Tab-separated table of C-alpha atoms (C1' of nucleotides) in Angstrom:
chain	number	residue	atom	x	y	z
G	1	MET	CA	94.688	82.247	-53.621
G	2	ALA	CA	97.173	84.384	-55.484
G	3	ALA	CA	97.166	84.896	-59.465
G	4	THR	CA	100.263	83.490	-60.401
G	5	LEU	CA	100.045	85.087	-63.918
G	6	THR	CA	99.419	88.715	-65.641
G	7	LEU	CA	96.421	89.511	-67.564
G	8	GLN	CA	98.412	90.442	-70.394
G	9	SER	CA	99.108	86.355	-70.748
G	10	LEU	CA	95.472	85.086	-71.254
G	11	PRO	CA	93.629	84.927	-74.582
G	12	ASP	CA	92.895	88.061	-75.741
G	13	GLN	CA	89.154	87.614	-75.321
G	14	LEU	CA	89.359	87.373	-71.472
G	15	HIS	CA	91.368	91.002	-71.903
G	16	GLU	CA	88.084	92.986	-71.968
G	17	VAL	CA	86.199	91.015	-69.001
G	18	LEU	CA	88.932	90.407	-66.580
G	19	THR	CA	91.214	92.459	-64.470
G	20	ASP	CA	94.625	91.342	-62.943
G	21	THR	CA	91.675	90.666	-59.557
G	22	ASP	CA	90.110	88.611	-61.097
G	23	VAL	CA	93.086	86.150	-62.723
G	24	TYR	CA	92.354	82.746	-60.103
G	25	MET	CA	94.555	80.727	-61.397
G	26	TYR	CA	96.207	79.918	-64.744
G	27	ALA	CA	98.183	77.853	-67.392
G	28	ASP	CA	100.739	78.494	-69.035
G	29	SER	CA	99.538	77.066	-72.543
G	30	PRO	CA	96.729	75.565	-71.928
G	31	PRO	CA	94.882	74.169	-75.153
G	32	HIS	CA	91.596	75.128	-73.083
G	33	VAL	CA	91.215	77.322	-69.860
G	34	THR	CA	88.325	78.783	-67.270
G	35	VAL	CA	89.341	81.432	-65.532
G	36	LYS	CA	88.152	81.504	-61.552
G	37	LEU	CA	86.193	85.256	-61.057
G	38	GLU	CA	85.354	86.658	-58.117
G	39	GLU	CA	81.993	85.300	-56.241
G	40	GLY	CA	82.189	81.864	-57.041
G	41	LYS	CA	81.521	82.932	-61.401
G	42	ARG	CA	83.157	81.726	-64.036
G	43	TYR	CA	84.586	82.922	-67.892
G	44	ASN	CA	84.946	79.777	-70.174
G	45	CYS	CA	86.920	80.267	-73.184
G	46	CYS	CA	86.123	77.114	-74.471
G	47	GLU	CA	84.811	73.953	-73.576
G	48	GLY	CA	87.345	70.993	-74.074
G	49	ASP	CA	89.008	68.015	-72.544
G	50	ILE	CA	89.907	69.893	-69.413
G	51	ARG	CA	91.043	66.775	-66.640
G	52	SER	CA	93.049	68.288	-64.161
G	53	TYR	CA	93.465	71.349	-61.979
G	54	ILE	CA	95.945	70.662	-60.788
G	55	ASP	CA	98.488	69.495	-63.902
G	56	ILE	CA	100.636	67.119	-62.198
G	57	SER	CA	101.690	64.936	-65.899
G	58	ASN	CA	103.484	67.972	-66.482
G	59	ASN	CA	105.373	70.364	-64.023
G	60	THR	CA	108.680	70.326	-62.827
G	61	MET	CA	107.147	69.453	-59.469
G	62	PHE	CA	106.381	65.917	-60.368
G	63	PRO	CA	108.258	65.124	-63.058
G	64	SER	CA	107.685	61.329	-63.200
G	65	VAL	CA	104.199	60.870	-61.793
G	66	LYS	CA	102.534	57.770	-62.371
G	67	LYS	CA	99.875	57.762	-65.153
G	68	GLU	CA	98.573	54.295	-63.804
G	69	VAL	CA	97.435	55.754	-60.866
G	70	ASP	CA	93.470	54.978	-60.180
G	71	GLU	CA	91.968	57.912	-61.707
G	72	ASP	CA	89.834	58.027	-58.149
G	73	LEU	CA	93.217	58.207	-56.230
G	74	LEU	CA	93.684	61.171	-58.361
G	75	SER	CA	90.500	63.688	-57.898
G	76	TRP	CA	92.724	66.481	-55.847
G	77	THR	CA	93.912	66.841	-59.265
G	78	PHE	CA	90.846	68.401	-60.118
G	79	ARG	CA	89.956	71.179	-58.297
G	80	HIS	CA	92.246	73.792	-56.587
G	81	PRO	CA	93.375	72.490	-52.729
G	82	GLU	CA	91.011	75.036	-51.372
G	83	HIS	CA	88.359	72.570	-52.708
G	84	TRP	CA	90.019	69.201	-51.478
G	85	THR	CA	87.482	67.350	-49.179
G	86	THR	CA	89.203	65.388	-45.981
G	87	GLN	CA	89.075	62.657	-48.824
G	88	GLU	CA	91.620	64.445	-51.041
G	89	VAL	CA	93.655	65.143	-48.650
G	90	LEU	CA	94.896	62.038	-47.644
G	91	ASP	CA	95.051	60.967	-51.488
G	92	TRP	CA	97.149	63.778	-51.876
G	93	ILE	CA	98.800	62.484	-48.811
G	94	TYR	CA	99.816	59.167	-49.809
G	95	TRP	CA	100.793	60.166	-53.413
G	96	VAL	CA	103.319	61.947	-52.149
G	97	ALA	CA	104.201	59.888	-50.029
G	98	ASP	CA	104.792	57.343	-52.897
G	99	TYR	CA	105.816	60.127	-55.277
G	100	GLN	CA	108.839	61.281	-52.353
G	101	ASN	CA	109.442	57.411	-51.456
G	102	MET	CA	108.527	57.795	-48.396
G	103	ASP	CA	108.352	54.624	-45.566
G	104	CYS	CA	104.810	54.562	-45.266
G	105	THR	CA	104.576	52.339	-42.471
G	106	ARG	CA	106.181	55.173	-40.593
G	107	LEU	CA	104.192	58.025	-41.825
G	108	LYS	CA	101.460	59.323	-39.851
G	109	GLY	CA	98.427	60.054	-42.780
G	110	GLU	CA	95.666	59.182	-40.425
G	111	ALA	CA	97.006	62.227	-38.836
G	112	PHE	CA	96.086	64.266	-41.387
G	113	GLN	CA	91.841	62.066	-41.784
G	114	ASN	CA	90.668	64.783	-40.679
G	115	ILE	CA	91.981	68.045	-42.372
G	116	THR	CA	90.113	69.501	-45.549
G	117	GLY	CA	91.403	71.236	-48.389
G	118	VAL	CA	90.995	74.427	-46.209
G	119	GLN	CA	92.383	73.791	-43.312
G	120	LEU	CA	95.593	72.773	-44.960
G	121	CYS	CA	95.900	75.753	-46.699
G	122	HIS	CA	95.851	77.652	-44.106
G	123	MET	CA	98.144	74.562	-41.895
G	124	THR	CA	101.589	76.165	-40.915
G	125	LEU	CA	105.094	73.922	-41.316
G	126	GLU	CA	104.932	73.174	-37.053
G	127	ASP	CA	100.908	72.099	-37.825
G	128	PHE	CA	102.399	69.658	-40.052
G	129	THR	CA	105.143	67.868	-38.032
G	130	ILE	CA	103.046	67.629	-35.395
G	131	ARG	CA	101.176	65.668	-37.148
G	132	ASP	CA	104.010	63.646	-38.730
G	133	PRO	CA	107.200	64.781	-36.921
G	134	GLU	CA	108.951	62.602	-39.268
G	135	PHE	CA	107.855	63.534	-42.758
G	136	GLY	CA	105.964	66.759	-41.267
G	137	THR	CA	108.564	68.943	-42.865
G	138	CYS	CA	108.296	67.401	-46.334
G	139	LEU	CA	104.676	67.524	-47.057
G	140	PHE	CA	104.465	71.104	-45.947
G	141	GLU	CA	107.407	72.226	-48.612
G	142	MET	CA	105.214	69.511	-51.157
G	143	PHE	CA	102.388	71.398	-50.042
G	144	LYS	CA	103.381	74.639	-50.267
G	145	ASN	CA	105.441	74.281	-53.270
G	146	MET	CA	102.621	72.677	-55.085
G	147	SER	CA	100.781	75.909	-53.911
G	148	ARG	CA	102.968	77.930	-55.382
G	149	ASP	CA	104.592	76.932	-58.479
G	150	VAL	CA	102.097	73.888	-59.625
G	151	LYS	CA	99.907	74.819	-62.946
G	152	PHE	CA	95.686	75.509	-62.068
G	153	ILE	CA	93.553	74.759	-64.769
G	154	GLU	CA	89.942	74.821	-63.418
G	155	PRO	CA	87.549	72.189	-65.312
G	156	PRO	CA	84.052	72.449	-65.934
G	157	PRO	CA	81.491	71.818	-63.015
G	158	SER	CA	80.189	69.150	-64.459
G	159	GLU	CA	84.239	67.589	-64.640
G	160	SER	CA	84.406	66.996	-60.707
G	161	ILE	CA	84.315	63.534	-59.674
G	162	TYR	CA	83.528	63.636	-56.743
G	163	PRO	CA	81.379	66.672	-55.186
G	164	ASP	CA	82.739	68.217	-52.121
G	165	TYR	CA	80.102	66.984	-49.352
G	166	HIS	CA	82.703	66.076	-46.905
G	167	ASN	CA	83.737	69.951	-47.011
G	168	TYR	CA	80.359	71.129	-47.421
G	169	SER	CA	79.160	68.551	-43.963
G	170	GLU	CA	81.567	70.134	-41.640
G	171	GLY	CA	81.127	73.491	-43.190
G	172	HIS	CA	84.006	74.037	-45.057
G	173	LEU	CA	82.886	74.492	-48.366
G	174	GLU	CA	83.205	77.650	-49.625
G	175	GLU	CA	79.844	78.485	-50.703
G	176	LYS	CA	80.721	80.749	-54.024
G	177	VAL	CA	81.935	78.066	-55.837
G	178	TYR	CA	78.493	76.967	-56.749
G	179	ASN	CA	77.006	80.134	-56.954
G	180	GLU	CA	76.731	80.196	-60.283
G	181	GLN	CA	74.797	77.027	-59.787
G	182	SER	CA	72.932	77.913	-56.803
G	183	THR	CA	70.074	80.642	-55.875
G	184	ASP	CA	69.084	82.022	-52.499
G	185	SER	CA	66.966	79.277	-51.607
G	186	ASP	CA	69.185	76.610	-52.554
G	187	VAL	CA	71.297	77.584	-49.127
G	188	ALA	CA	68.998	78.688	-46.853
G	189	SER	CA	69.914	75.333	-44.571
G	190	ASP	CA	72.105	72.693	-44.415
G	191	VAL	CA	68.967	70.256	-44.890
G	192	GLU	CA	67.944	71.652	-48.000
G	193	LYS	CA	71.270	71.350	-49.936
G	194	PRO	CA	70.566	69.665	-53.774
G	195	GLU	CA	71.954	66.317	-54.604
G	196	ARG	CA	74.480	67.916	-56.529
G	197	TYR	CA	77.209	67.809	-53.351
G	198	ARG	CA	76.340	64.415	-52.304
G	199	TYR	CA	78.701	61.883	-53.813
G	200	PRO	CA	77.552	60.478	-57.331
G	201	SER	CA	75.478	57.039	-56.815
G	202	VAL	CA	76.905	53.809	-58.403
G	203	ASP	CA	73.002	53.342	-59.674
G	204	SER	CA	71.580	56.200	-61.423
G	205	ASP	CA	67.900	55.265	-60.674
G	206	VAL	CA	68.827	55.974	-56.665
G	207	PHE	CA	68.339	59.583	-57.815
G	208	SER	CA	65.007	59.929	-59.112
G	209	GLU	CA	62.569	62.714	-58.552
G	210	ASP	CA	61.049	61.317	-55.882
G	211	GLU	CA	62.384	62.884	-53.285
G	212	ASN	CA	62.161	60.216	-50.353
G	213	SER	CA	63.660	57.443	-52.075
G	214	SER	CA	66.108	60.012	-53.626
G	215	CYS	CA	68.280	61.405	-51.496
G	216	VAL	CA	71.488	59.622	-49.523
G	217	PRO	CA	69.707	60.613	-46.354
G	218	ASP	CA	71.433	63.370	-45.027
G	219	ASP	CA	72.331	62.455	-41.596
G	220	THR	CA	75.120	59.884	-43.011
G	221	LEU	CA	77.354	62.862	-44.017
G	222	VAL	CA	77.483	63.218	-40.049
G	223	LYS	CA	77.612	60.218	-39.062
G	224	LEU	CA	80.909	59.620	-37.980
G	225	SER	CA	81.115	63.173	-35.669
G	226	ARG	CA	77.970	62.293	-34.087
G	227	LYS	CA	78.662	58.677	-33.811
G	228	LYS	CA	80.039	58.856	-30.117
G	229	SER	CA	76.823	61.421	-29.524
G	230	LEU	CA	74.506	58.394	-30.353
G	231	LYS	CA	76.227	56.659	-28.278
G	232	SER	CA	75.642	58.310	-25.848
G	233	SER	CA	72.156	59.572	-26.754
G	234	LYS	CA	70.501	56.332	-27.288
G	235	SER	CA	68.085	56.407	-24.389
G	236	ALA	CA	67.586	60.191	-25.062
G	237	CYS	CA	66.006	59.054	-28.799
G	238	ASP	CA	64.051	56.586	-27.467
G	239	ASP	CA	62.303	58.948	-25.419
G	240	CYS	CA	61.337	61.019	-28.835
G	241	GLY	CA	58.622	59.769	-31.073
G	242	THR	CA	56.211	57.057	-30.427
G	243	SER	CA	57.457	54.263	-28.548
G	244	ASP	CA	54.184	52.147	-30.540
G	245	GLU	CA	56.142	52.661	-33.693
G	246	PRO	CA	58.662	50.268	-35.307
G	247	LYS	CA	61.522	52.368	-34.949
G	248	LYS	CA	63.220	53.451	-38.433
G	249	THR	CA	67.057	53.033	-37.778
G	250	ASN	CA	69.785	54.183	-39.795
G	251	ARG	CA	71.187	50.567	-39.904
G	252	GLY	CA	71.915	48.705	-43.199
G	253	ARG	CA	73.353	49.407	-46.314
G	254	LYS	CA	72.099	52.532	-48.161
G	255	LEU	CA	70.796	53.154	-51.707
G	256	GLY	CA	73.668	53.270	-53.715
G	257	GLN	CA	76.224	51.040	-51.787
G	258	ALA	CA	75.497	48.265	-53.849
G	259	SER	CA	78.550	45.369	-53.825
G	260	LYS	CA	78.280	45.487	-57.791
G	261	GLY	CA	80.497	42.394	-57.493
G	262	ASN	CA	82.966	43.880	-55.222
G	263	HIS	CA	83.544	41.972	-52.702
G	264	LEU	CA	85.245	43.349	-49.403
G	265	TRP	CA	88.067	39.891	-49.309
G	266	GLU	CA	88.592	40.707	-53.317
G	267	PHE	CA	89.274	44.679	-52.870
G	268	ILE	CA	92.063	43.769	-50.022
G	269	ARG	CA	93.560	41.256	-52.541
G	270	ASP	CA	93.808	43.327	-54.965
G	271	LEU	CA	95.409	46.400	-52.431
G	272	LEU	CA	97.835	43.037	-51.472
G	273	LYS	CA	98.824	42.657	-54.570
G	274	ASP	CA	98.898	46.417	-56.087
G	275	THR	CA	102.882	47.644	-54.379
G	276	LYS	CA	100.913	51.065	-54.912
G	277	PHE	CA	99.201	49.804	-51.342
G	278	ASN	CA	101.595	47.238	-50.821
G	279	PRO	CA	103.239	47.853	-48.334
G	280	HIS	CA	102.369	51.648	-47.885
G	281	LEU	CA	98.379	50.988	-46.853
G	282	LEU	CA	98.554	47.392	-45.388
G	283	ARG	CA	101.130	44.732	-45.927
G	284	TRP	CA	102.248	40.656	-45.852
G	285	GLU	CA	102.547	39.563	-42.045
G	286	ASP	CA	103.192	36.032	-44.244
G	287	LYS	CA	102.213	35.649	-47.564
G	288	GLU	CA	102.513	32.073	-47.067
G	289	THR	CA	99.947	31.478	-44.476
G	290	GLY	CA	97.859	34.402	-46.419
G	291	VAL	CA	98.206	36.645	-42.882
G	292	PHE	CA	98.347	40.496	-43.530
G	293	ARG	CA	98.029	43.370	-41.618
G	294	PHE	CA	96.433	46.802	-41.960
G	295	VAL	CA	99.172	49.283	-42.277
G	296	GLN	CA	96.500	52.464	-42.244
G	297	SER	CA	93.797	50.916	-41.120
G	298	GLU	CA	91.230	54.082	-41.920
G	299	ALA	CA	92.815	55.076	-44.805
G	300	VAL	CA	91.686	51.961	-46.258
G	301	ALA	CA	88.445	52.533	-45.113
G	302	GLN	CA	87.661	55.480	-46.819
G	303	MET	CA	88.521	53.458	-49.517
G	304	TRP	CA	86.669	50.736	-49.452
G	305	GLY	CA	83.786	53.163	-48.293
G	306	ARG	CA	84.859	54.755	-51.760
G	307	LYS	CA	84.690	51.958	-53.704
G	308	LYS	CA	81.316	50.586	-52.255
G	309	ASN	CA	79.680	55.228	-52.666
G	310	ASN	CA	79.612	54.852	-49.017
G	311	PRO	CA	81.675	58.077	-47.380
G	312	GLY	CA	80.911	56.994	-43.783
G	313	MET	CA	82.709	53.806	-44.100
G	314	THR	CA	85.654	53.802	-40.904
G	315	TYR	CA	88.170	51.084	-39.751
G	316	GLU	CA	85.244	49.712	-36.868
G	317	LYS	CA	82.685	49.274	-39.934
G	318	LEU	CA	85.341	47.589	-42.544
G	319	SER	CA	86.522	45.131	-39.531
G	320	ARG	CA	83.443	44.060	-38.714
G	321	ALA	CA	82.640	43.425	-42.740
G	322	MET	CA	86.153	41.415	-42.295
G	323	ARG	CA	84.574	39.605	-39.447
G	324	PHE	CA	81.588	38.763	-41.706
G	325	CYS	CA	83.737	37.405	-44.106
G	326	ARG	CA	85.554	35.427	-41.857
G	327	SER	CA	83.036	33.217	-40.622
G	328	ALA	CA	82.459	33.273	-44.240
G	329	GLY	CA	85.320	31.989	-45.031
G	330	TYR	CA	86.654	34.584	-46.983
G	331	PHE	CA	89.372	34.918	-44.286
G	332	ALA	CA	90.240	32.779	-41.140
G	333	GLU	CA	91.593	33.761	-37.731
G	334	VAL	CA	95.282	34.652	-37.549
G	335	PRO	CA	97.221	31.537	-35.803
G	336	LYS	CA	98.009	32.869	-32.077
G	337	ASN	CA	101.105	32.041	-31.809
G	338	GLY	CA	103.063	34.996	-31.088
G	339	LYS	CA	104.573	35.813	-34.401
G	340	PHE	CA	101.970	37.999	-35.944
G	341	PRO	CA	100.382	40.978	-34.009
G	342	LYS	CA	97.282	40.450	-31.933
G	343	LYS	CA	95.998	44.137	-33.553
G	344	LEU	CA	94.809	45.121	-37.487
G	345	CYS	CA	96.019	41.447	-38.253
G	346	PHE	CA	94.217	38.856	-40.804
G	347	ARG	CA	94.342	35.625	-42.970
G	348	PHE	CA	92.361	35.285	-46.294
G	349	GLY	CA	90.376	32.098	-45.905
G	350	LYS	CA	90.040	28.859	-47.712
G	351	LYS	CA	87.161	30.409	-49.627
G	352	ALA	CA	89.634	33.315	-50.973
G	353	THR	CA	91.313	32.652	-53.832
G	354	GLY	CA	94.185	34.026	-55.666
G	355	TRP	CA	95.850	36.025	-53.429
G	356	ASN	CA	98.897	33.538	-53.187
G	357	ASP	CA	99.674	33.870	-57.657
H	1	DG	C1'	58.064	38.548	-54.359
H	2	DG	C1'	61.473	35.688	-51.478
H	3	DG	C1'	65.535	34.055	-49.843
H	4	DA	C1'	70.041	33.808	-49.826
H	5	DG	C1'	74.666	36.290	-49.530
H	6	DG	C1'	76.802	40.272	-48.712
H	7	DT	C1'	77.402	44.165	-46.303
H	8	DT	C1'	76.279	48.224	-43.079
H	9	DT	C1'	74.842	49.686	-39.417
H	10	DC	C1'	74.514	50.411	-34.287
H	11	DC	C1'	75.826	48.599	-30.409
H	12	DT	C1'	77.839	45.895	-25.807
H	13	DG	C1'	81.231	44.112	-23.912
H	14	DA	C1'	86.522	42.317	-23.418
H	15	DT	C1'	90.873	42.655	-24.747
H	16	DT	C1'	95.145	45.586	-25.731
N	1	DG	C1'	91.214	56.302	-21.963
N	2	DA	C1'	91.483	55.407	-26.303
N	3	DA	C1'	91.932	51.814	-29.857
N	4	DT	C1'	90.837	47.563	-31.507
N	5	DC	C1'	88.759	42.892	-31.454
N	6	DA	C1'	84.645	40.052	-30.736
N	7	DG	C1'	80.034	39.256	-32.318
N	8	DG	C1'	74.530	40.154	-31.178
N	9	DA	C1'	71.275	42.370	-33.961
N	10	DA	C1'	68.735	44.273	-37.042
N	11	DA	C1'	68.616	46.698	-41.819
N	12	DC	C1'	68.939	46.996	-46.231
N	13	DC	C1'	71.618	45.546	-51.301
N	14	DT	C1'	72.429	42.690	-55.285
N	15	DC	C1'	71.341	38.314	-57.476
N	16	DC	C1'	68.663	34.507	-58.408
DNA sequence: GGGAGGTTTCCTGATT
DNA sequence: GAATCAGGAAACCTCC
């Protein structure tokens, strides 16, 4: 990423330690500045309350940013696009869609769901339009304009609310970002990655000093991509290890994936009541009878996963949970009268409350 | 510690 | 053939 300002515009104390090529990104008049140096070193001018890497609150690109947006959905503002996770790419897509008043029922957001920030930075206009013929051009221009015009303020490492585990697990994380914290042994192999690359746990007790209990299983990070191969290799797995031992599976919720009072039907209800997500991600088919439909099923699943500290969530799993909720009475069968789509449609049940306020 | 409730994960088979 | 639906089974978490 090219520097946008000259060294002369930086504070005096930086002149002794920086050259023009050292400057990574810099805001015009920030109260606090962190400048990224080559090889990932950082120079902190001063510490302070830097909230955002991409300052969307005060620039010409996004003059009317909605302050009320859930901060979780703005984690992409905390880092340079090169370091966005796949989820943050999606968050940005939907943020732009909202900002541009795009018809999200036609937006092909799911076509971007496996794109990392690094990949996004290297995508051409054609790449965008292939994924979304209707809005690809607009998304491309918004991204390029943002990359060119937006002010960047890189926060201290501790400001990152979501480590780049997505990128890391997919092999796209640029290790140099963390070089100032890492030793060679830290990055020696995939299985030895330190905890900081992973999602923070809801329950900090999860990260005790007991290695056996403190780690989110590494395979959690790659389950999505392994899913199909696991399906086809079940018999092969059965062959390995001793058949007499009880088979240790990866089933069930993982440590830190607590409900914390956030039930699935409540999450769905709240999305439907929020105009930021309804009708963009899911929408009412018939509010009177409580029938709704997923518009961006994978996006909703990923949001649910983030809420539950479970990055491996998919619509397949979400829908299974929905069916369980249906059997529990929170959701109900959708009337099969031809009025509603047969897919992606659900209906609130007797035990669900507050959806029709 | 045990049970209930609520998922999460994996899976097979059916349907669209 | 892919996506989705349906549901069994097992695991595991939180809460009481």
